[in-house]
CSV table of C-alpha atoms in Angstrom, one decimal:
chain,number,residue,atom,x,y,z
D,123,MET,CA,0.2,0.1,-0.2
D,124,SER,CA,1.8,3.6,-1.0
D,125,ALA,CA,2.0,6.3,2.0
D,126,PRO,CA,-0.9,9.2,1.9
D,127,SER,CA,-0.9,12.2,1.5
D,128,VAL,CA,-0.6,14.1,4.6
D,129,SER,CA,-1.2,17.3,5.4
D,130,VAL,CA,1.3,19.2,8.2
D,131,ILE,CA,-1.7,21.3,10.4
D,132,VAL,CA,1.3,24.1,12.2
D,133,VAL,CA,0.0,26.9,14.8
D,134,SER,CA,1.7,29.9,16.0
D,135,ARG,CA,1.3,33.0,17.9
D,136,GLY,CA,3.3,34.7,20.2
D,137,ARG,CA,6.5,32.5,18.9
D,138,ALA,CA,8.0,34.2,15.5
D,139,ALA,CA,11.6,33.1,17.2
D,140,ASP,CA,10.6,28.7,18.3
D,141,LEU,CA,8.7,29.1,14.7
D,142,PRO,CA,11.3,29.1,11.7
D,143,LEU,CA,13.2,26.0,13.7
D,144,CYS,CA,9.8,23.8,14.1
D,145,LEU,CA,9.5,24.8,10.3
D,146,LEU,CA,12.8,23.5,9.2
D,147,GLY,CA,12.6,20.6,11.1
D,148,ILE,CA,9.5,19.3,9.4
D,149,SER,CA,11.0,20.5,6.1
D,150,GLN,CA,13.6,17.8,6.3
D,151,LEU,CA,10.9,14.5,7.1
D,152,ASP,CA,11.4,11.3,5.6
D,153,PHE,CA,8.0,11.7,3.3
D,154,PRO,CA,7.2,10.8,-0.3
D,155,LEU,CA,4.2,13.2,0.3
D,156,PHE,CA,2.6,15.6,2.5
D,157,GLU,CA,2.1,19.8,2.5
D,158,VAL,CA,2.6,21.7,5.3
D,159,VAL,CA,-0.4,24.2,6.4
D,160,LEU,CA,0.4,27.3,8.3
D,161,VAL,CA,-1.8,29.0,11.1
D,162,ALA,CA,-0.1,32.0,12.6
D,163,ASP,CA,0.0,35.8,13.7
D,164,GLU,CA,1.3,38.0,11.5
D,165,ALA,CA,5.0,38.0,13.6
D,166,GLY,CA,5.4,34.0,13.0
D,167,LEU,CA,4.4,34.4,8.8
D,168,GLU,CA,7.0,37.5,9.4
D,169,ALA,CA,9.4,35.5,11.1
D,170,ALA,CA,8.3,32.3,8.6
D,171,ARG,CA,9.4,34.7,4.9
D,172,GLY,CA,12.8,33.5,5.2
D,173,LEU,CA,12.7,30.5,4.9
D,174,PRO,CA,14.2,29.0,1.8
D,175,PHE,CA,10.6,27.1,0.6
D,176,PHE,CA,8.0,29.4,2.6
D,177,ASP,CA,6.2,30.3,-0.7
D,178,GLU,CA,5.8,26.7,-0.8
D,179,LEU,CA,3.5,26.3,2.6
D,180,LYS,CA,0.1,27.7,2.8
D,181,THR,CA,-0.9,30.2,5.2
D,182,VAL,CA,-3.3,31.4,7.1
D,183,THR,CA,-3.5,34.7,9.2
D,184,PHE,CA,-5.4,34.7,12.3
D,185,GLU,CA,-5.2,36.6,15.6
D,186,GLU,CA,-7.3,34.7,18.7
D,187,ALA,CA,-6.2,32.9,21.3
D,188,ASN,CA,-8.0,29.9,20.1
D,189,ILE,CA,-6.0,26.8,19.2
D,190,SER,CA,-9.2,25.2,18.3
D,191,LYS,CA,-10.5,27.5,15.5
D,192,ALA,CA,-6.6,28.0,14.2
D,193,ARG,CA,-6.5,24.2,13.8
D,194,ASN,CA,-10.1,24.2,12.0
D,195,LEU,CA,-8.9,26.8,9.8
D,196,GLY,CA,-5.3,24.3,9.1
D,197,ILE,CA,-8.1,21.4,8.0
D,198,SER,CA,-9.9,23.5,5.3
D,199,GLU,CA,-6.9,24.4,3.8
D,200,ALA,CA,-5.7,21.4,4.3
D,201,ALA,CA,-6.1,18.6,1.2
D,202,GLY,CA,-4.4,15.4,2.4
D,203,GLU,CA,-5.6,12.1,3.2
D,204,ILE,CA,-4.3,12.8,6.5
D,205,VAL,CA,-4.0,15.8,8.8
D,206,ALA,CA,-1.1,15.7,11.8
D,207,PHE,CA,-0.8,18.4,13.9
D,208,ILE,CA,2.6,19.6,15.6
D,209,ASP,CA,3.1,23.4,18.2
D,210,ASP,CA,5.6,25.2,16.9
D,211,ASP,CA,7.8,24.2,19.7
D,212,ALA,CA,8.2,21.8,18.4
D,213,VAL,CA,10.2,19.1,16.5
D,214,PRO,CA,9.8,16.3,14.2
D,215,GLU,CA,12.0,12.6,13.6
D,216,PRO,CA,12.7,12.9,10.4
D,217,THR,CA,10.9,9.5,10.0
D,218,TRP,CA,8.1,11.2,12.1
D,219,LEU,CA,5.3,11.0,9.5
D,220,ARG,CA,6.4,7.3,8.2
D,221,TYR,CA,5.6,5.5,11.5
D,222,LEU,CA,2.6,8.2,12.4
D,223,THR,CA,0.3,7.4,8.8
D,224,ALA,CA,1.7,3.3,9.1
D,225,GLY,CA,-1.4,2.5,11.0
D,226,PHE,CA,-3.7,4.0,8.5
D,227,SER,CA,-3.3,1.0,6.7
D,228,GLU,CA,-5.8,-0.4,8.6
D,229,PRO,CA,-9.4,0.9,7.6
D,230,GLU,CA,-10.9,1.2,11.4
D,231,VAL,CA,-7.8,3.6,12.3
D,232,ALA,CA,-9.4,7.2,12.1
D,233,VAL,CA,-6.6,8.8,14.4
D,234,ALA,CA,-3.0,8.4,15.3
D,235,GLY,CA,-0.4,9.2,17.7
D,236,GLY,CA,3.2,8.8,19.2
D,237,PHE,CA,5.3,9.3,21.5
D,238,VAL,CA,6.9,13.0,22.7
D,239,ARG,CA,10.2,14.3,24.6
D,240,GLY,CA,10.9,17.1,26.7
D,241,ARG,CA,13.0,19.8,26.5
D,242,ASN,CA,16.8,17.9,27.0
D,243,GLY,CA,15.7,15.7,23.9
D,244,ILE,CA,16.7,12.7,25.8
D,245,SER,CA,13.7,11.4,28.2
D,246,PHE,CA,10.1,11.7,27.0
D,247,GLN,CA,7.4,13.4,28.6
D,248,TRP,CA,4.3,11.5,26.8
D,249,LYS,CA,4.1,8.0,25.7
D,250,ALA,CA,0.3,6.5,25.7
D,251,ARG,CA,-2.4,7.2,27.8
D,252,SER,CA,-6.0,6.7,28.2
D,253,VAL,CA,-8.5,9.4,29.4
D,254,ASP,CA,-11.8,9.4,31.1
D,255,CYS,CA,-15.0,12.0,31.0
D,256,PHE,CA,-13.0,13.9,34.2
D,257,GLY,CA,-10.1,14.4,31.9
D,258,ASP,CA,-7.7,12.8,33.6
D,259,ALA,CA,-5.6,10.8,31.6
D,260,THR,CA,-3.5,7.8,33.1
D,261,PRO,CA,-0.2,5.7,31.5
D,262,LEU,CA,-0.8,2.6,29.0
D,263,ASP,CA,1.0,-0.4,28.9
D,264,VAL,CA,2.0,-0.7,24.9
D,265,SER,CA,4.9,-1.7,22.9
D,266,GLU,CA,7.6,0.5,23.4
D,267,ASP,CA,8.9,0.1,19.7
D,268,LYS,CA,5.6,-1.1,17.4
D,269,ILE,CA,2.5,0.0,16.8
D,270,SER,CA,-0.5,-0.9,18.6
D,271,ILE,CA,-3.8,-0.7,17.7
D,272,LEU,CA,-5.9,0.4,20.6
D,273,THR,CA,-9.9,0.1,20.8
D,274,PRO,CA,-11.2,2.6,23.9
D,275,THR,CA,-13.0,0.6,26.3
D,276,ASN,CA,-14.3,1.3,30.2
D,277,GLY,CA,-15.2,5.3,29.2
D,278,ARG,CA,-11.1,5.5,28.9
D,279,ALA,CA,-10.7,7.5,25.5
D,280,ILE,CA,-7.0,7.1,24.2
D,281,LYS,CA,-5.3,9.7,24.1
D,282,THR,CA,-3.2,11.5,21.2
D,283,GLU,CA,-1.0,14.8,21.8
D,284,GLY,CA,-1.5,17.5,20.1
D,285,THR,CA,2.1,18.2,19.4
D,286,ASN,CA,2.1,14.4,17.6
D,287,MET,CA,-1.1,13.0,16.7
D,288,ALA,CA,-2.9,13.2,13.2
D,289,VAL,CA,-6.1,11.8,12.0
D,290,ARG,CA,-7.9,11.1,8.9
D,291,ARG,CA,-8.9,14.4,7.0
D,292,ASP,CA,-12.7,13.5,6.3
D,293,VAL,CA,-13.8,11.9,9.9
D,294,ILE,CA,-12.6,15.1,11.5
D,295,ALA,CA,-14.1,17.5,9.5
D,296,GLN,CA,-17.6,15.3,8.9
D,297,MET,CA,-16.7,15.5,13.0
D,298,GLY,CA,-16.6,19.8,13.2
D,299,GLY,CA,-13.3,19.6,14.0
D,300,PHE,CA,-11.8,20.6,17.6
D,301,ASP,CA,-14.5,22.4,19.7
D,302,PRO,CA,-14.0,25.7,19.8
D,303,ALA,CA,-14.5,26.0,23.2
D,304,TYR,CA,-11.5,25.1,24.2
D,305,ARG,CA,-8.8,28.2,24.1
D,306,PHE,CA,-5.9,26.1,24.3
D,307,TYR,CA,-6.3,22.9,27.0
D,308,LEU,CA,-8.2,19.8,26.5
D,309,ASP,CA,-9.3,20.3,22.5
D,310,GLU,CA,-7.8,17.2,22.1
D,311,THR,CA,-8.8,15.5,24.1
D,312,ASP,CA,-12.5,16.3,23.6
D,313,LEU,CA,-11.4,15.3,20.1
D,314,ASN,CA,-10.5,11.7,21.4
D,315,TYR,CA,-13.7,11.7,23.6
D,316,ARG,CA,-15.3,12.1,20.5
D,317,MET,CA,-13.7,9.8,18.9
D,318,MET,CA,-14.4,7.2,21.3
D,319,GLN,CA,-18.0,7.8,21.2
D,320,GLU,CA,-18.1,7.7,17.5
D,321,GLY,CA,-16.4,4.7,18.4
D,322,HIS,CA,-13.3,5.6,15.7
D,323,ARG,CA,-9.5,2.7,17.1
D,324,THR,CA,-6.6,4.4,17.3
D,325,ALA,CA,-3.0,3.2,16.7
D,326,ILE,CA,0.0,4.2,18.7
D,327,ALA,CA,2.8,4.6,17.3
D,328,PRO,CA,5.9,4.9,19.4
D,329,LEU,CA,9.2,5.7,16.9
D,330,ALA,CA,6.9,8.4,15.5
D,331,GLN,CA,8.9,11.0,18.1
D,332,VAL,CA,8.4,14.5,18.4
D,333,HIS,CA,10.9,16.3,20.2
D,334,HIS,CA,8.9,19.2,22.6
D,335,GLY,CA,10.3,22.8,23.5
D,336,TYR,CA,7.6,23.4,25.8
D,337,LYS,CA,8.9,26.9,24.9
D,338,ALA,CA,7.4,29.9,27.2
D,339,SER,CA,3.4,31.4,25.9
D,340,ALA,CA,1.1,34.0,27.2
D,341,THR,CA,0.4,32.0,30.1
D,342,ARG,CA,3.2,30.5,31.3
D,343,ARG,CA,7.0,31.2,31.7
D,344,GLN,CA,9.8,29.9,30.4
D,345,ASP,CA,10.7,27.7,32.7
D,346,ARG,CA,7.0,25.9,32.9
D,347,VAL,CA,6.2,28.4,36.3
D,348,PRO,CA,1.9,28.8,34.9
D,349,THR,CA,1.3,33.0,34.6
D,350,ASP,CA,-2.4,32.3,34.2
D,351,LEU,CA,-5.0,29.0,35.1
D,352,THR,CA,-7.9,31.0,33.9
D,353,GLU,CA,-8.3,28.9,30.7
D,354,ILE,CA,-7.8,25.7,32.9
D,355,GLY,CA,-10.2,26.2,34.6
D,356,ALA,CA,-12.5,27.2,31.6
D,357,SER,CA,-11.8,24.3,29.9
D,358,LEU,CA,-11.8,21.7,32.5
D,359,ALA,CA,-15.7,23.3,32.9
D,360,VAL,CA,-16.5,22.3,29.6
D,361,TYR,CA,-15.1,19.5,29.4
D,362,LEU,CA,-17.6,17.8,32.5
D,363,ARG,CA,-20.4,20.0,31.5
D,364,LYS,CA,-19.6,17.6,28.2
D,365,PHE,CA,-18.8,13.9,29.3
D,366,ALA,CA,-19.4,14.0,32.7
D,367,PRO,CA,-22.2,13.4,35.7
D,368,LYS,CA,-23.3,16.7,36.3
D,369,ALA,CA,-23.2,15.2,40.6
D,370,GLN,CA,-19.4,14.9,39.9
D,371,HIS,CA,-18.3,18.7,38.8
D,372,LYS,CA,-18.0,19.7,42.2
D,373,VAL,CA,-15.2,17.3,44.2
D,374,THR,CA,-13.2,17.4,40.1
D,375,PHE,CA,-13.4,21.1,40.9
D,376,ALA,CA,-12.0,20.3,44.3
D,377,LYS,CA,-9.7,17.7,43.2
D,378,ALA,CA,-8.3,19.9,40.1
D,379,ARG,CA,-7.3,23.0,41.9
D,380,LYS,CA,-6.2,20.8,44.9
D,381,GLU,CA,-3.2,19.4,41.8
D,382,GLN,CA,-2.9,23.4,40.0
D,383,ARG,CA,-2.4,24.2,43.9
D,384,VAL,CA,0.4,22.1,45.4
D,385,ARG,CA,2.1,22.9,41.4
D,386,ALA,CA,1.9,26.3,42.3
D,387,LEU,CA,3.4,25.4,46.1
D,388,ARG,CA,6.0,23.6,44.3
D,389,HIS,CA,7.6,26.9,42.8
D,390,MET,CA,7.7,29.0,45.2
D,391,MET,CA,9.6,26.2,47.5
D,392,ALA,CA,12.0,26.0,44.9
D,393,GLY,CA,12.3,30.8,44.3
D,394,LEU,CA,10.2,30.9,41.6
D,395,LEU,CA,6.4,32.1,42.9
D,396,GLU,CA,5.5,34.1,45.6
D,397,PRO,CA,3.2,33.7,47.9
D,398,ARG,CA,0.8,36.5,46.8
D,399,ASP,CA,1.1,34.6,42.7
D,400,VAL,CA,-0.3,31.4,44.5
D,401,SER,CA,-2.7,33.5,45.5
D,402,ARG,CA,-3.8,35.3,42.0
D,403,LEU,CA,-3.2,32.1,40.2
D,404,MET,CA,-5.9,29.9,42.2
D,405,GLY,CA,-8.2,33.5,41.9
D,406,SER,CA,-7.9,32.8,38.2
D,407,PHE,CA,-8.9,29.4,38.6
D,408,ASP,CA,-11.9,30.0,40.0
D,409,LYS,CA,-12.4,32.5,37.2
D,410,GLY,CA,-11.8,30.4,34.5
D,411,VAL,CA,-14.2,27.5,36.3
D,412,GLU,CA,-17.2,30.4,36.3
D,413,VAL,CA,-16.6,31.0,32.9
D,414,GLY,CA,-16.2,27.1,31.4
D,415,SER,CA,-19.8,26.7,33.7
D,416,GLN,CA,-21.6,29.7,31.0
D,417,ARG,CA,-19.2,29.0,28.2
D,418,ALA,CA,-21.3,28.2,24.9
D,419,ILE,CA,-20.4,25.0,23.5
D,420,SER,CA,-21.0,25.0,19.6
D,421,THR,CA,-22.5,22.8,17.6
D,422,LEU,CA,-19.7,21.7,15.1
D,423,SER,CA,-20.3,21.3,12.0
D,424,THR,CA,-18.8,20.0,8.6
D,425,ILE,CA,-15.6,21.0,7.4
D,426,PRO,CA,-15.6,21.5,3.6
D,427,LEU,CA,-13.0,20.2,1.4
D,428,ALA,CA,-9.9,22.7,0.8
D,429,ARG,CA,-11.1,25.3,-1.7
D,430,ASP,CA,-6.9,24.7,-2.8
D,431,GLY,CA,-5.5,21.4,-4.3
D,432,PHE,CA,-2.5,19.5,-3.0
D,433,LYS,CA,0.7,21.9,-2.8
D,434,PRO,CA,4.0,19.5,-1.7
D,435,LEU,CA,6.7,20.8,0.1
D,436,THR,CA,9.5,20.0,-2.0
D,437,GLN,CA,12.2,17.2,-1.3
D,438,ARG,CA,15.2,18.9,0.1
D,439,PHE,CA,17.3,16.0,1.1
D,440,LYS,CA,18.4,12.9,-0.1
D,441,GLY,CA,20.5,10.1,0.6
D,442,GLN,CA,21.7,8.5,3.8
D,443,HIS,CA,21.7,10.1,7.1
D,444,VAL,CA,25.5,11.4,7.5
D,445,ILE,CA,27.0,11.3,10.5
D,446,VAL,CA,29.4,13.5,11.8
D,447,GLU,CA,31.4,12.7,15.6
D,448,GLY,CA,34.2,13.5,17.2
D,449,SER,CA,36.0,14.7,21.1
D,450,TRP,CA,34.5,17.9,22.8
D,451,PHE,CA,38.0,19.3,22.1
D,452,LYS,CA,37.3,20.0,18.4
D,453,ARG,CA,33.8,21.1,18.9
D,454,LYS,CA,34.7,23.4,16.6
D,455,ALA,CA,35.4,22.5,13.8
D,456,LEU,CA,33.0,19.0,13.6
D,457,ARG,CA,30.2,21.8,13.8
D,458,GLN,CA,31.3,23.7,11.0
D,459,MET,CA,31.4,20.6,8.8
D,460,ALA,CA,27.7,18.9,10.0
D,461,MET,CA,26.8,22.7,9.4
D,462,GLU,CA,28.5,21.7,5.8
D,463,THR,CA,26.6,18.2,4.8
D,464,VAL,CA,23.4,20.0,5.8
D,465,ARG,CA,23.9,22.8,2.7
D,466,ASN,CA,25.1,20.2,0.6
D,467,GLY,CA,20.8,18.8,1.6
D,468,THR,CA,21.7,15.0,3.5
D,469,ARG,CA,20.1,15.1,6.7
D,470,THR,CA,22.9,15.2,9.9
D,471,SER,CA,23.5,13.9,13.1
D,472,LEU,CA,26.3,15.2,15.2
D,473,PHE,CA,27.7,13.4,18.0
D,474,ILE,CA,30.4,15.8,19.9
D,475,PHE,CA,31.0,13.8,23.5
D,476,SER,CA,33.9,15.2,26.5
D,477,PRO,CA,35.4,13.5,29.1
D,478,THR,CA,33.3,13.7,31.6
D,479,LEU,CA,29.6,11.8,33.8
D,480,ARG,CA,27.7,15.1,31.7
D,481,PRO,CA,24.3,13.8,31.2
D,482,HIS,CA,23.7,13.4,27.0
D,483,LYS,CA,21.5,16.4,25.8
D,484,VAL,CA,19.9,16.4,22.0
D,485,ARG,CA,18.7,19.2,20.0
D,486,PHE,CA,17.8,20.5,16.3
D,487,THR,CA,20.3,23.9,16.1
D,488,LYS,CA,19.1,26.7,14.0
D,489,GLU,CA,21.7,24.9,10.9
D,490,GLY,CA,19.3,21.9,10.8
D,491,VAL,CA,21.6,20.2,12.2
D,492,TRP,CA,20.8,16.9,15.2
D,493,GLU,CA,23.4,17.4,17.7
D,494,GLN,CA,23.8,15.0,20.9
D,495,THR,CA,26.3,16.6,23.5
D,496,GLY,CA,27.3,15.2,26.9
D,497,GLY,CA,29.7,13.5,28.8
D,498,LEU,CA,31.5,10.9,27.1
D,499,PHE,CA,30.4,8.3,30.5
D,500,GLY,CA,27.5,10.2,31.3
D,501,ARG,CA,24.0,8.6,30.5
D,502,SER,CA,21.9,9.9,27.9
D,503,VAL,CA,19.1,7.3,28.7
D,504,ARG,CA,18.0,8.8,32.4
D,505,ALA,CA,17.0,5.0,33.2
D,506,GLY,CA,20.4,3.7,32.5
D,507,ALA,CA,23.3,3.3,34.7
D,508,HIS,CA,26.0,5.8,34.1
D,509,VAL,CA,28.5,4.2,31.2
D,510,LEU,CA,32.3,4.0,32.6
D,511,GLY,CA,35.7,2.6,31.1
D,512,VAL,CA,33.9,3.2,27.4
D,513,THR,CA,36.1,4.5,24.5
D,514,GLN,CA,34.5,6.9,22.1
D,515,LYS,CA,34.0,4.6,19.0
D,516,LYS,CA,31.8,2.1,21.6
D,517,ARG,CA,29.8,5.4,22.7
D,518,VAL,CA,29.1,6.6,19.9
D,519,ALA,CA,28.2,3.1,18.4
D,520,GLN,CA,25.5,2.5,21.1
D,521,GLU,CA,24.2,5.6,20.6
D,522,LEU,CA,24.2,5.1,17.0
D,523,LYS,CA,22.1,1.8,17.6
D,524,ARG,CA,19.6,3.8,20.2
D,525,LEU,CA,18.7,6.5,17.4
D,526,ALA,CA,18.8,4.1,14.2
D,527,LYS,CA,15.9,3.9,13.5
D,528,LEU,CA,14.4,7.7,14.2
D,529,ARG,CA,17.1,8.9,12.0
D,530,ASP,CA,17.7,5.5,9.6
D,531,PHE,CA,21.0,5.5,9.6
D,532,PRO,CA,23.2,3.6,7.0
D,533,PRO,CA,23.5,-0.3,8.8
D,534,LYS,CA,27.6,0.1,8.9
D,535,VAL,CA,29.4,3.3,10.0
């Protein structure tokens, strides 16, 4: 079966500095047929104009702080069989779409989700989860390297993360897309629950991975400290009104409020918030619950077919993934070498190890290089033991084995 056509939808607001990196990563995807629909504010579109492939993007100007409306606008412009979603502060591994779309070879699969790595590029932020009518998500035990086709059971929907998910375009369009009553929180969870109610199955693809930067936004700082909880409270109120027994709303609000207060107090104990900030945050949560209890819940209408045809992004990167590696003392020359290979149209991974026990980090650079740094004797996977007494060659071989399926490294290096 040939790969489906995919529309990758990126929504961006207030992150003009981060958006180009996301789009650069998307441009390196190893997938035969995909287009990019960018729904962004003016600042984001201006930042994206500096990219050499900007004219190949479908763009929509949208300034409102409502990710559900923005995603629906993206769906309305999408002409692919599958619509995939990634946040503007995330970067996909080159094989992302290949793994994310593989489950759609099964006709009963309507939605797919992958694993999300956190800021250090090594640890996972989210894997597979299920979610109930109260919005509580719990981990699912699934394979770490093979696709799992899951059927929701016992009133628990299969959770997909908004920064790493894909849906059949005809299914999500018929459902009316995302509910605009959710401005940024629980929007994809609402979709997951409606998918469950309609009897759709979900593919969890662990090797479909994105790196989530979790950057600052209008409601949180760069250090992840929240600045406003209004929309969290409001979205929870909307979600409960739609799916949960009314008799249990009060206890659910109390539980959620306690969790948010503990979170705020933890930041205060770390010196990141003052006592008055905690009171202000809890006040914003309470206000949000009140707002969400009165907010209109839309009657969703079918999203029509895209007005324009499919607009594929030109494949700029070909050939096998190049590996550049060496010691910390040669890092300047190694980085220059890696940048040159990217400029020549080859996906590139750079490994620079210092003679230390430093934990490893992975980042996608603004030059388009996948760079991993850390100590020769330090850990990459945080659950693993410290690696001691290894040579440069052996350590590189270990990391190549860990990443082989994500990067399509050549069999022998």
